[in-house]
Short mmCIF file of C-alpha atoms in Angstrom, two decimals:
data_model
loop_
_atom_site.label_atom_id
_atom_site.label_comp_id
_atom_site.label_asym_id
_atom_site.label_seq_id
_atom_site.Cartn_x
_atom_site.Cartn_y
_atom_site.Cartn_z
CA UNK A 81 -15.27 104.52 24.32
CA UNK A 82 -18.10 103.97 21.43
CA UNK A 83 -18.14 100.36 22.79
CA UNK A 84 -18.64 101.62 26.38
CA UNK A 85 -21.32 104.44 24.91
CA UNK A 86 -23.25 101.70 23.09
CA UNK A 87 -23.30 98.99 26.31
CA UNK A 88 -24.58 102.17 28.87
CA UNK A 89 -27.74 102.89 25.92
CA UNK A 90 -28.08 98.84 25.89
CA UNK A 91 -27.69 98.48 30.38
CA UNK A 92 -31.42 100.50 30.25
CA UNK A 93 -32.90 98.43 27.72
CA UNK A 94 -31.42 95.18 30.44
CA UNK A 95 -32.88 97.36 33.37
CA UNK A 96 -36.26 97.65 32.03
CA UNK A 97 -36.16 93.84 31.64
CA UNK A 98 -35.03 92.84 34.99
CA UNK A 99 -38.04 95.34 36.24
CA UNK A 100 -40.49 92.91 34.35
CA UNK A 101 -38.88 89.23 34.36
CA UNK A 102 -39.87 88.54 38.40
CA UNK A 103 -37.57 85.18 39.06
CA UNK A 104 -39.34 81.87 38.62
CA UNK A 105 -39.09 80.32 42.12
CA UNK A 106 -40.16 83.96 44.18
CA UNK A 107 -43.38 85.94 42.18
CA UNK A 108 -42.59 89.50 42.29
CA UNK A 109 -38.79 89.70 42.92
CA UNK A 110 -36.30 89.97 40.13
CA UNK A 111 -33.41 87.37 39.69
CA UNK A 112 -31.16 90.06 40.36
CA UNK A 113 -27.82 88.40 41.36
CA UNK A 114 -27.45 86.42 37.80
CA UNK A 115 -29.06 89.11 35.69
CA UNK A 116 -25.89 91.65 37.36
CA UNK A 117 -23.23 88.81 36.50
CA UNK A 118 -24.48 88.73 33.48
CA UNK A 119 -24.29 92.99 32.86
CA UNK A 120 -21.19 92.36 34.44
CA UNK A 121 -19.82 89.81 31.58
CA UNK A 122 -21.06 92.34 29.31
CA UNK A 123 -19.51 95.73 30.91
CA UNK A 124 -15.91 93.67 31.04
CA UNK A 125 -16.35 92.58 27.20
CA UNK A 126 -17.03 96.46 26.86
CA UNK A 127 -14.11 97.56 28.52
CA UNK A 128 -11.28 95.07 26.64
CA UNK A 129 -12.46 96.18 23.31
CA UNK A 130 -15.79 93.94 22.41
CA UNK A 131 -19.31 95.17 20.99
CA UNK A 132 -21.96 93.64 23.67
CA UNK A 133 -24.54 92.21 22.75
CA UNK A 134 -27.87 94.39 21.88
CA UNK A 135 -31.32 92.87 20.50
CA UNK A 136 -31.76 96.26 19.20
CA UNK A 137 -28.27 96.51 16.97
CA UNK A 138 -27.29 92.96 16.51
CA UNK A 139 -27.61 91.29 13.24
CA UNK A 140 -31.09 90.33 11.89
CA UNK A 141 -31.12 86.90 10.52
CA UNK A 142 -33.76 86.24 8.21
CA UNK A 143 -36.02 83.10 9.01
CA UNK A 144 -33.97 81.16 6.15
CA UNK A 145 -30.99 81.69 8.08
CA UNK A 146 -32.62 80.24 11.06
CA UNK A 147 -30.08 81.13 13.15
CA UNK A 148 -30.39 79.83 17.26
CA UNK A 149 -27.43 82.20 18.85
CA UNK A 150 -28.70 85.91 18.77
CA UNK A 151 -25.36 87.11 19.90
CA UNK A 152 -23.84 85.78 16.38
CA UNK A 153 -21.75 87.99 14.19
CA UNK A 154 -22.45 86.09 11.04
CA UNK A 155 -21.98 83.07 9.07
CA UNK A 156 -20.10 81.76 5.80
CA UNK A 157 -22.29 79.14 3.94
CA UNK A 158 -20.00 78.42 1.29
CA UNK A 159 -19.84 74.46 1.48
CA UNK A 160 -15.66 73.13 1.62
CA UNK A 161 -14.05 73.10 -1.26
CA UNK A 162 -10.28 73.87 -2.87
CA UNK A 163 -11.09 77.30 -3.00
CA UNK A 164 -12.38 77.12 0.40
CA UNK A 165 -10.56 75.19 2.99
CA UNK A 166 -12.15 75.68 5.95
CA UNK A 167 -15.79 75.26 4.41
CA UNK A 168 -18.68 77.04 6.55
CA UNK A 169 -17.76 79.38 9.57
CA UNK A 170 -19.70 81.36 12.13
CA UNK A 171 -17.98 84.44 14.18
CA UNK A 172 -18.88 84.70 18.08
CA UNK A 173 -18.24 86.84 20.71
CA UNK A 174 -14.53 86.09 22.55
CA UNK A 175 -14.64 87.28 26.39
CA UNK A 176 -11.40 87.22 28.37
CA UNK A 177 -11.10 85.46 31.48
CA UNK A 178 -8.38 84.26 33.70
CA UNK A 179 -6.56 80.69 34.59
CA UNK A 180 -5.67 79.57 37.59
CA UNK A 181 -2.71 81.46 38.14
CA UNK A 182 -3.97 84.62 36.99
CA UNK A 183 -3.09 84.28 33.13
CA UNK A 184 -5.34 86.09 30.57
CA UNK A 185 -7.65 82.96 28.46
CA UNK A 186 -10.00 83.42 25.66
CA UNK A 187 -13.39 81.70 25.89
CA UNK A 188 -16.92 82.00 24.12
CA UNK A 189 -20.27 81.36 25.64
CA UNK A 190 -23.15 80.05 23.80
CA UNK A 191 -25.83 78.73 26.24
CA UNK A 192 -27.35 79.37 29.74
CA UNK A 193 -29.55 78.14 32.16
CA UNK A 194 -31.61 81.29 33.29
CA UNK A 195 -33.35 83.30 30.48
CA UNK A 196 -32.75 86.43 31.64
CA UNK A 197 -29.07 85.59 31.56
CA UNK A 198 -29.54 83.92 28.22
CA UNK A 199 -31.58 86.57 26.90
CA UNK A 200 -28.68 90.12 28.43
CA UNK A 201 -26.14 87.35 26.89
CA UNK A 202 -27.63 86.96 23.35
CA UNK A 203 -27.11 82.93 24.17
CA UNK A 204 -29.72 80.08 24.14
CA UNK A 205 -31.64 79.62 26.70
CA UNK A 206 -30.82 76.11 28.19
CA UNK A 207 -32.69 74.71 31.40
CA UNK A 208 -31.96 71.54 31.19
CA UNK A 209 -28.10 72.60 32.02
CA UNK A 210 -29.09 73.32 35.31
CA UNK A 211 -29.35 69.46 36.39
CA UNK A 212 -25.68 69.48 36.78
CA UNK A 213 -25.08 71.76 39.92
CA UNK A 214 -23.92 70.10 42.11
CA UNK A 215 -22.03 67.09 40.17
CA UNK A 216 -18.33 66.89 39.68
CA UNK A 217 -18.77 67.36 35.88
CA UNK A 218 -19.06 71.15 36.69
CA UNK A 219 -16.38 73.79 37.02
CA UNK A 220 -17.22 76.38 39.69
CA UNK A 221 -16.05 79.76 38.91
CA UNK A 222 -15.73 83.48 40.05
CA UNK A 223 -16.19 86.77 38.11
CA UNK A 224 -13.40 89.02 39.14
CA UNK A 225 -14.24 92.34 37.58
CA UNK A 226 -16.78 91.18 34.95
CA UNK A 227 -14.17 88.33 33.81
CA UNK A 228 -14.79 84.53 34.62
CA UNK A 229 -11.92 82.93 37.01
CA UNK A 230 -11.64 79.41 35.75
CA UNK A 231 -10.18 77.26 38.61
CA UNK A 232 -9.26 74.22 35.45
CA UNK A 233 -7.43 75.18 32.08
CA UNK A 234 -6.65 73.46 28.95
CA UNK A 235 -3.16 72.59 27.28
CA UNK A 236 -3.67 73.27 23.24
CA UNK A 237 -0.43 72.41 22.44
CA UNK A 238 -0.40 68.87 21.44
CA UNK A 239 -0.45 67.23 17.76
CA UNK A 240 -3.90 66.12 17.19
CA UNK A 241 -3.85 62.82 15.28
CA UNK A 242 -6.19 59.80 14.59
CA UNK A 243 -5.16 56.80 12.89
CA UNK A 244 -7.53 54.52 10.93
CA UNK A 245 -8.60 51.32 12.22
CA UNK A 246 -7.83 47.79 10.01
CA UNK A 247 -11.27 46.03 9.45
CA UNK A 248 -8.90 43.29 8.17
CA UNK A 249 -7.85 42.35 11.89
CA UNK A 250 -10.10 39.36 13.17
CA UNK A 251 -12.49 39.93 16.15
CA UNK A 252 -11.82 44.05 16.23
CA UNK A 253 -14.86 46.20 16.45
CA UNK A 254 -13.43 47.38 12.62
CA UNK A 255 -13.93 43.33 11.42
CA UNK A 256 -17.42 43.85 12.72
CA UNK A 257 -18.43 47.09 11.11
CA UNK A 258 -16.06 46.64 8.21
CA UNK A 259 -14.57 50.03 8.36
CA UNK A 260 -11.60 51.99 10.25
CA UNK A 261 -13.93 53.30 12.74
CA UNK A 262 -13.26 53.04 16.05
CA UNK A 263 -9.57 54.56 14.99
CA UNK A 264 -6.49 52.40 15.98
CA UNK A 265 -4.81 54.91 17.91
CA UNK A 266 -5.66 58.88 18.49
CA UNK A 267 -4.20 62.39 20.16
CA UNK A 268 -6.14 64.96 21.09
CA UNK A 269 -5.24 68.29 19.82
CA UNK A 270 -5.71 69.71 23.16
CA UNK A 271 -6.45 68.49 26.57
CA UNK A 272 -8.26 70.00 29.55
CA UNK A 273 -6.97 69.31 33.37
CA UNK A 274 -8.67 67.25 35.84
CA UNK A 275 -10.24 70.50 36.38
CA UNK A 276 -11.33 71.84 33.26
CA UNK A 277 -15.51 71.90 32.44
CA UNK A 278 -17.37 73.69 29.92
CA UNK A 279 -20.24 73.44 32.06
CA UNK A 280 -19.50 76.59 34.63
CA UNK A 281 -21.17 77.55 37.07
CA UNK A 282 -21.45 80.82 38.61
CA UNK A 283 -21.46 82.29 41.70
CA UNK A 284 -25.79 82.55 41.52
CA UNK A 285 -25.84 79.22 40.56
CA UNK A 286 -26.45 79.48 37.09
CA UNK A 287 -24.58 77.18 34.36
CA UNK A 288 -22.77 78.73 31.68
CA UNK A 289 -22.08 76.91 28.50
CA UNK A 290 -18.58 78.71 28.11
CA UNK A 291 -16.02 76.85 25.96
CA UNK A 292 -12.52 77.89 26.04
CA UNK A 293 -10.84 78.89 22.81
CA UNK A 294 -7.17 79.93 23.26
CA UNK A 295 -4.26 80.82 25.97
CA UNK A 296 -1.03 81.09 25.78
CA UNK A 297 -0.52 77.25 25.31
CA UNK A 298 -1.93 77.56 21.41
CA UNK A 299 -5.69 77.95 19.90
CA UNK A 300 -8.27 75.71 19.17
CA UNK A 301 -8.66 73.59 16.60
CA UNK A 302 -11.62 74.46 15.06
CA UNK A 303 -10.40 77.90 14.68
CA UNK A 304 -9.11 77.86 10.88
CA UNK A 305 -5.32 78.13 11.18
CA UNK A 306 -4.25 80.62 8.38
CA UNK A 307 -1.02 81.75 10.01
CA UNK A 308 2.32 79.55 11.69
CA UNK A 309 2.00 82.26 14.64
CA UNK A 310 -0.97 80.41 16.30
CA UNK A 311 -1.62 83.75 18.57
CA UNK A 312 -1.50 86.17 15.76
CA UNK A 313 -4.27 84.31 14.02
CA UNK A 314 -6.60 87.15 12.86
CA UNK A 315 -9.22 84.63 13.41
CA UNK A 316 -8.56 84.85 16.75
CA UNK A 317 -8.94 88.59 17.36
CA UNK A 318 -8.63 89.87 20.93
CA UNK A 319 -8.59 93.64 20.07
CA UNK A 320 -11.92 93.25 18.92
CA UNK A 321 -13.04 90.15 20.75
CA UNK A 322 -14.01 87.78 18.56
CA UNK A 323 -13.13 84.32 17.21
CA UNK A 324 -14.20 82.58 13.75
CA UNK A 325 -14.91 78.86 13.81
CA UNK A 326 -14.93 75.99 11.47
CA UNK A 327 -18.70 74.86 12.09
CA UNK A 328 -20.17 71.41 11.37
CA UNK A 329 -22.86 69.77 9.34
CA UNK A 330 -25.55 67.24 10.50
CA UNK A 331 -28.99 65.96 10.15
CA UNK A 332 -32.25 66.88 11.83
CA UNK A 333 -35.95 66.02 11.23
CA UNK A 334 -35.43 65.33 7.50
CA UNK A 335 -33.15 68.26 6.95
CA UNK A 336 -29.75 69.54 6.09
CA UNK A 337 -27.31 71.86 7.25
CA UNK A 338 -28.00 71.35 11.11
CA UNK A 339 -24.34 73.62 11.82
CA UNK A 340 -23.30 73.46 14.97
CA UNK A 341 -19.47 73.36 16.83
CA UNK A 342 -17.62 70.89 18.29
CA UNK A 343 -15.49 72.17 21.32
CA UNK A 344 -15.15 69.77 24.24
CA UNK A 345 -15.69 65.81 24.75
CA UNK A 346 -15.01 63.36 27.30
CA UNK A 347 -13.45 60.82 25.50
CA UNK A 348 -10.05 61.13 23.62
CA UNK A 349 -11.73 59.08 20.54
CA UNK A 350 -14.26 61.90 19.86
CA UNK A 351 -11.89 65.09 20.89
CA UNK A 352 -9.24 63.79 17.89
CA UNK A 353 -11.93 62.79 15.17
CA UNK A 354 -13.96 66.09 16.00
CA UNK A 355 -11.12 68.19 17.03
CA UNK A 356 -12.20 69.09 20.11
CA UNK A 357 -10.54 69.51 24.04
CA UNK A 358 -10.60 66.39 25.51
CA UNK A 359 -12.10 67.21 28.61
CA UNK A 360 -12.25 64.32 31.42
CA UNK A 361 -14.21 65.75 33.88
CA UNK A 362 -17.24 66.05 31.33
CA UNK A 363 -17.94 62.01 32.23
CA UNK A 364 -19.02 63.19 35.61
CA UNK A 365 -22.40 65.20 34.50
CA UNK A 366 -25.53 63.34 34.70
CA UNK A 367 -26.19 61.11 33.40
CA UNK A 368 -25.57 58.98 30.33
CA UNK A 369 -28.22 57.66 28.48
CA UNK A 370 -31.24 59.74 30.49
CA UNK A 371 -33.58 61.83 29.13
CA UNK A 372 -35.44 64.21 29.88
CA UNK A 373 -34.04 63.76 33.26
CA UNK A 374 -30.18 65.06 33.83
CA UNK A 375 -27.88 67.38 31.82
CA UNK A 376 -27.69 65.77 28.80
CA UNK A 377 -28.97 65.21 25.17
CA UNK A 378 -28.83 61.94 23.01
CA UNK A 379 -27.94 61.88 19.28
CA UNK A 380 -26.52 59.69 17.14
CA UNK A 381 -23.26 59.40 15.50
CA UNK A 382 -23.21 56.71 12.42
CA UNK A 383 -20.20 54.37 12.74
CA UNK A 384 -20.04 52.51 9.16
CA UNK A 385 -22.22 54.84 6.94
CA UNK A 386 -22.33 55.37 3.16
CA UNK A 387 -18.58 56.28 2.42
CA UNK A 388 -17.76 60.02 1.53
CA UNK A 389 -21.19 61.48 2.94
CA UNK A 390 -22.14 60.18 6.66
CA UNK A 391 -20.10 58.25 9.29
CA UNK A 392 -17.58 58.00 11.56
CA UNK A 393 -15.40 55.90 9.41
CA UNK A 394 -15.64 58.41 6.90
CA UNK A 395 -14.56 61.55 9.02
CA UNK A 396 -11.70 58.50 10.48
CA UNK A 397 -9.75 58.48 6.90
CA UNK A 398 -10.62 62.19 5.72
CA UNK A 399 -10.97 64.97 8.65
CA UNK A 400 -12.06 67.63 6.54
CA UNK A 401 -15.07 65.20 6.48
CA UNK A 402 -17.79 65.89 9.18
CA UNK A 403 -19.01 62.79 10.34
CA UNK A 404 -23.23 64.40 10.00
CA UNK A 405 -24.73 62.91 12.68
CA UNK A 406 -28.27 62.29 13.34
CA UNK A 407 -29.66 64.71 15.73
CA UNK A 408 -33.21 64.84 17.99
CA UNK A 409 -34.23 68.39 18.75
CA UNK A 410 -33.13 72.01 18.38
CA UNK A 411 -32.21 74.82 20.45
CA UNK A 412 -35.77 76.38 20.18
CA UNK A 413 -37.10 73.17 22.04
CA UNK A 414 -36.35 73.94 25.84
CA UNK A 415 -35.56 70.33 26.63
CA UNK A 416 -32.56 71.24 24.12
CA UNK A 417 -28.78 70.78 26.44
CA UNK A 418 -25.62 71.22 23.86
CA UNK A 419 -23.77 68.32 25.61
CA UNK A 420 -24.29 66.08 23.36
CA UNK A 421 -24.62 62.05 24.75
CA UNK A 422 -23.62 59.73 21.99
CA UNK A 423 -25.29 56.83 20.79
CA UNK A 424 -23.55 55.48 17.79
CA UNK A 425 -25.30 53.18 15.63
CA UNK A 426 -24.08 51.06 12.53
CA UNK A 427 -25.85 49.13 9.72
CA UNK A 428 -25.90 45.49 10.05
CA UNK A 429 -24.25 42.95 7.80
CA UNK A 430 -27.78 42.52 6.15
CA UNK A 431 -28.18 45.73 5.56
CA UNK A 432 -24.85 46.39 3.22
CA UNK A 433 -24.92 42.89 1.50
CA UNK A 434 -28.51 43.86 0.40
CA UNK A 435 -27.28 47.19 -0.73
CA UNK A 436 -29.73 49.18 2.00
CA UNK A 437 -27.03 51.32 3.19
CA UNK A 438 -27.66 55.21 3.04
CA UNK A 439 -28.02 58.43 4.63
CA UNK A 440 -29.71 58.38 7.62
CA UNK A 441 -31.65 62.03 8.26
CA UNK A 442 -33.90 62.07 11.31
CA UNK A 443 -34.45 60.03 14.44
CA UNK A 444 -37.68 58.82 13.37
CA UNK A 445 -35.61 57.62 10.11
CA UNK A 446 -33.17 56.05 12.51
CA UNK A 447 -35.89 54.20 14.75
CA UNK A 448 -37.21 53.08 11.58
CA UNK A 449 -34.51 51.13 10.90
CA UNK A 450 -33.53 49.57 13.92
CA UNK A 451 -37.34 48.53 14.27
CA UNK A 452 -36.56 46.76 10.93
CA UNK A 453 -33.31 45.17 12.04
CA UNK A 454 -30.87 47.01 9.38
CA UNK A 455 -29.26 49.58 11.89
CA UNK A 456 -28.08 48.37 15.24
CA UNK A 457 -26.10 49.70 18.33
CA UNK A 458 -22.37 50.07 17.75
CA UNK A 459 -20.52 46.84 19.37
CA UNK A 460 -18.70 49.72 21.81
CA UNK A 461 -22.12 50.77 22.98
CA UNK A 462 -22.26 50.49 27.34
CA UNK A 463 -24.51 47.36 27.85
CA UNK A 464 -26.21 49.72 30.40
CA UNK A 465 -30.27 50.19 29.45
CA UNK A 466 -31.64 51.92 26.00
CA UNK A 467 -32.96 55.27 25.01
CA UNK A 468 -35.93 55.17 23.68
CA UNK A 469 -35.52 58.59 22.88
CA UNK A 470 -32.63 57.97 20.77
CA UNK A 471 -34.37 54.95 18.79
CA UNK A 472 -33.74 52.17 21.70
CA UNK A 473 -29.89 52.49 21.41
CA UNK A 474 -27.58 52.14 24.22
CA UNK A 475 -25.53 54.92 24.78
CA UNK A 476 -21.78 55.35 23.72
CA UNK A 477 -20.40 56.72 27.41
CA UNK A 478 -19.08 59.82 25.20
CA UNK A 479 -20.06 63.13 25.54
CA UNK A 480 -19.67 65.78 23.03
CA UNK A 481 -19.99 69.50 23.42
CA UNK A 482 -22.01 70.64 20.50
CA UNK A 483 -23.73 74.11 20.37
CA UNK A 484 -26.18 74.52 17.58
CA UNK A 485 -25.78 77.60 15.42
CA UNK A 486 -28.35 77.21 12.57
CA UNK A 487 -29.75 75.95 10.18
CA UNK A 488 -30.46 77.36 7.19
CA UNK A 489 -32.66 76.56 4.32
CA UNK A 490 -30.62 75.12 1.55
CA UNK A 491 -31.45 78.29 -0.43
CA UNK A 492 -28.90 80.06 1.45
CA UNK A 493 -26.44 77.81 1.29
CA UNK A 494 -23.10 79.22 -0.57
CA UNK A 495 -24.25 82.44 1.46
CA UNK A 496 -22.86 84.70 3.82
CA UNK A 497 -24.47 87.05 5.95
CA UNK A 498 -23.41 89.50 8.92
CA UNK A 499 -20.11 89.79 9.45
CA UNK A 500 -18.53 85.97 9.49
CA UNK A 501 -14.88 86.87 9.19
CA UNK A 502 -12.20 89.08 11.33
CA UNK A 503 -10.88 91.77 8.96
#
């Protein structure tokens, strides 16, 4: 009941906003039918045992925090290491929905494409998500009772395994990079049906960046396993709705500790090394290799970087190894979409026999380099036309799912702050 108590003091505060937030396309008349599927969300969340979200009580991340997802619990900055496993962590809000058949699924939700939504959510606001209505990359869904009716579902049962590549066989991609990326053979963790998007879209019409994160098939991977009993996890808490996750390391504009998740791809490669659903219907959203146009967002994954610190090949032998890729923009930009569009690069032959190889850390960095001829396109790149938005590479024809948390100044890092852990 305090739950429900709390959510009826924070439904005045969302009133008063929908009174003064007129919808974009009609001057003067509130966006009501999103803004009440979004109270809706919120009211259910109440009502199976979660805290919704309130600006007013939420946690207050300092500006060194720099954290992008309002409706975050809290964070673990204490780097991976034996006496810490999992390395960083964030906690989010876990909403229950339903599968196809009726059966009770865990998911979080960590972007939209309406403000308003974004803002009653405590999500980022996304726009650029809304280019995929009406693609087959989406999942359409209905809110029965406040709870999201997924018509796809995801199997999180399998073995998830990647085996390194041999840059000793002659004419592989891994003789041309000289390094076990791409992997010889991999299995995703878990896979999604032929229905299955992360990209949902709701009866208004608004897209939902809403990632599922356990059913009765197992949990996902990124959720640090500290039990056998994968549904007794206290990391995944469903009393209390909410679900701690392993988050991941990268590089943008020169700095550090650009954490973010890695939940869905479409390609099996990327869902094993980044332990993610492999989701097939994610190839279907526009458009790879675009920008600003479609749903997407370029970065760039390094596929033969310096050993033990960035690159695919690294995060191939060692998984508890991000790969710290090279990223564009943040979630503050409104161009920002978390489906990631990869463009892997890799230093040329030139490059390591002169001893040039090293941590790329910005995409002017990267465009640097490929102007100079020392970092190229990976040799699995399409052969379809470059982004120059992503240094002139061609695009990988992978898509990964990758909402951005934070990130902090390194003066917080070995930090935590809010609440980042189920008790």
């Amino acid at each position: 009941m305090k739950n429900l108590r709390n959510f009826a003091l924070g439904a005045l505060a969302v009133a008063s906003l929908i009174a003064c937030n007129d919808d974009d396309d009609n001057p003067g008349i509130p966006d009501v039918p999103a803004q009440s599927e979004a109270q809706s969300i919120l009211t259910a969340f109440a009502e199976d045992g979660g805290t919704p979200f309130d600006a007013a009580t939420a946690v207050q991340f300092s500006s060194d925090y720099n954290v992008f997802i309002p409706s975050t619990y809290g964070l673990d900055l204490n780097l991976l290491s034996p006496s810490n496993p999992f390395g960083p962590v964030t906690r989010l809000p876990l909403y229950k929905g339903w599968d196809p058949n009726g059966n009770p699924v865990d998911y979080i939700i960590t972007e939209a494409s309406d403000r308003e939504v974004a803002t009653i959510l405590g999500v980022v606001y996304a726009p650029r998500m809304a280019a995929a209505v009406g693609s087959n990359g989406v999942q359409n869904v209905q809110i029965v009772d406040g709870r999201l009716a997924f018509p796809g579902t995801v199997d999180f049962s399998p073995s998830r395994s990647v085996t390194p590549g041999d840059p000793n066989i002659a004419g592989s991609p891994n003789e041309a990079t000289g390094s076990a990326f791409p992997p010889s053979a991999v299995s995703p963790g878990a896979v999604g049906d032929s229905e299955w998007s992360s990209f949902v879209v709701l009866p208004s019409g608004v897209v939902l960046n809403a990632q599922l994160m356990a059913n009765s098939t197992g949990i996902h991977d990124r959720i640090p396993k500290i039990q056998e009993d994968n549904q007794n996890n206290v990391n995944l808490d469903r009393t209390n709705r909410a679900v701690v996750l392993q988050i991941l390391d990268g590089w943008h504009d020169g700095g550090k500790y650009y954490y973010h998740l890695v939940t869905d791809a479409s390609q099996q490669g990327p869902a094993a090394i980044e332990q993610g659903v492999y989701a097939s219907k994610l190839n279907d959203l526009p458009t790879f290799g675009v920008f600003p146009d479609g749903s997407l967002l370029g970065f760039s994954p390094v596929g033969n970087g310096v050993a033990g610190e960035q690159g695919l090949d690294t995060t191939t032998l060692d998984q508890s190894i991000d790969p710290v890729n090279i990223f564009p923009i943040d979630p503050s930009n409104e161009l920002f979409s978390p489906m990631w569009d990869a463009h892997i690069n890799m230093w040329t032959e030139d490059a390591i026999s002169q001893g040039l190889r090293r941590v790329i850390t910005s995409t002017d960095d990267l465009r640097t380099l490929v102007d100079g001829g020392w970092v190229t396109s990976f040799v699995g790149n399409l052969q379809g036309p470059s982004n120059p938005f992503i240094a002139g590479l061609n695009p990988t024809g992978a898509l990964i799912n990758c909402p951005v948390i934070a990130q902090p100044n390194a003066s917080v890092i070995g930090t935590t702050v809010g609440t980042p852990w189920n008790n």
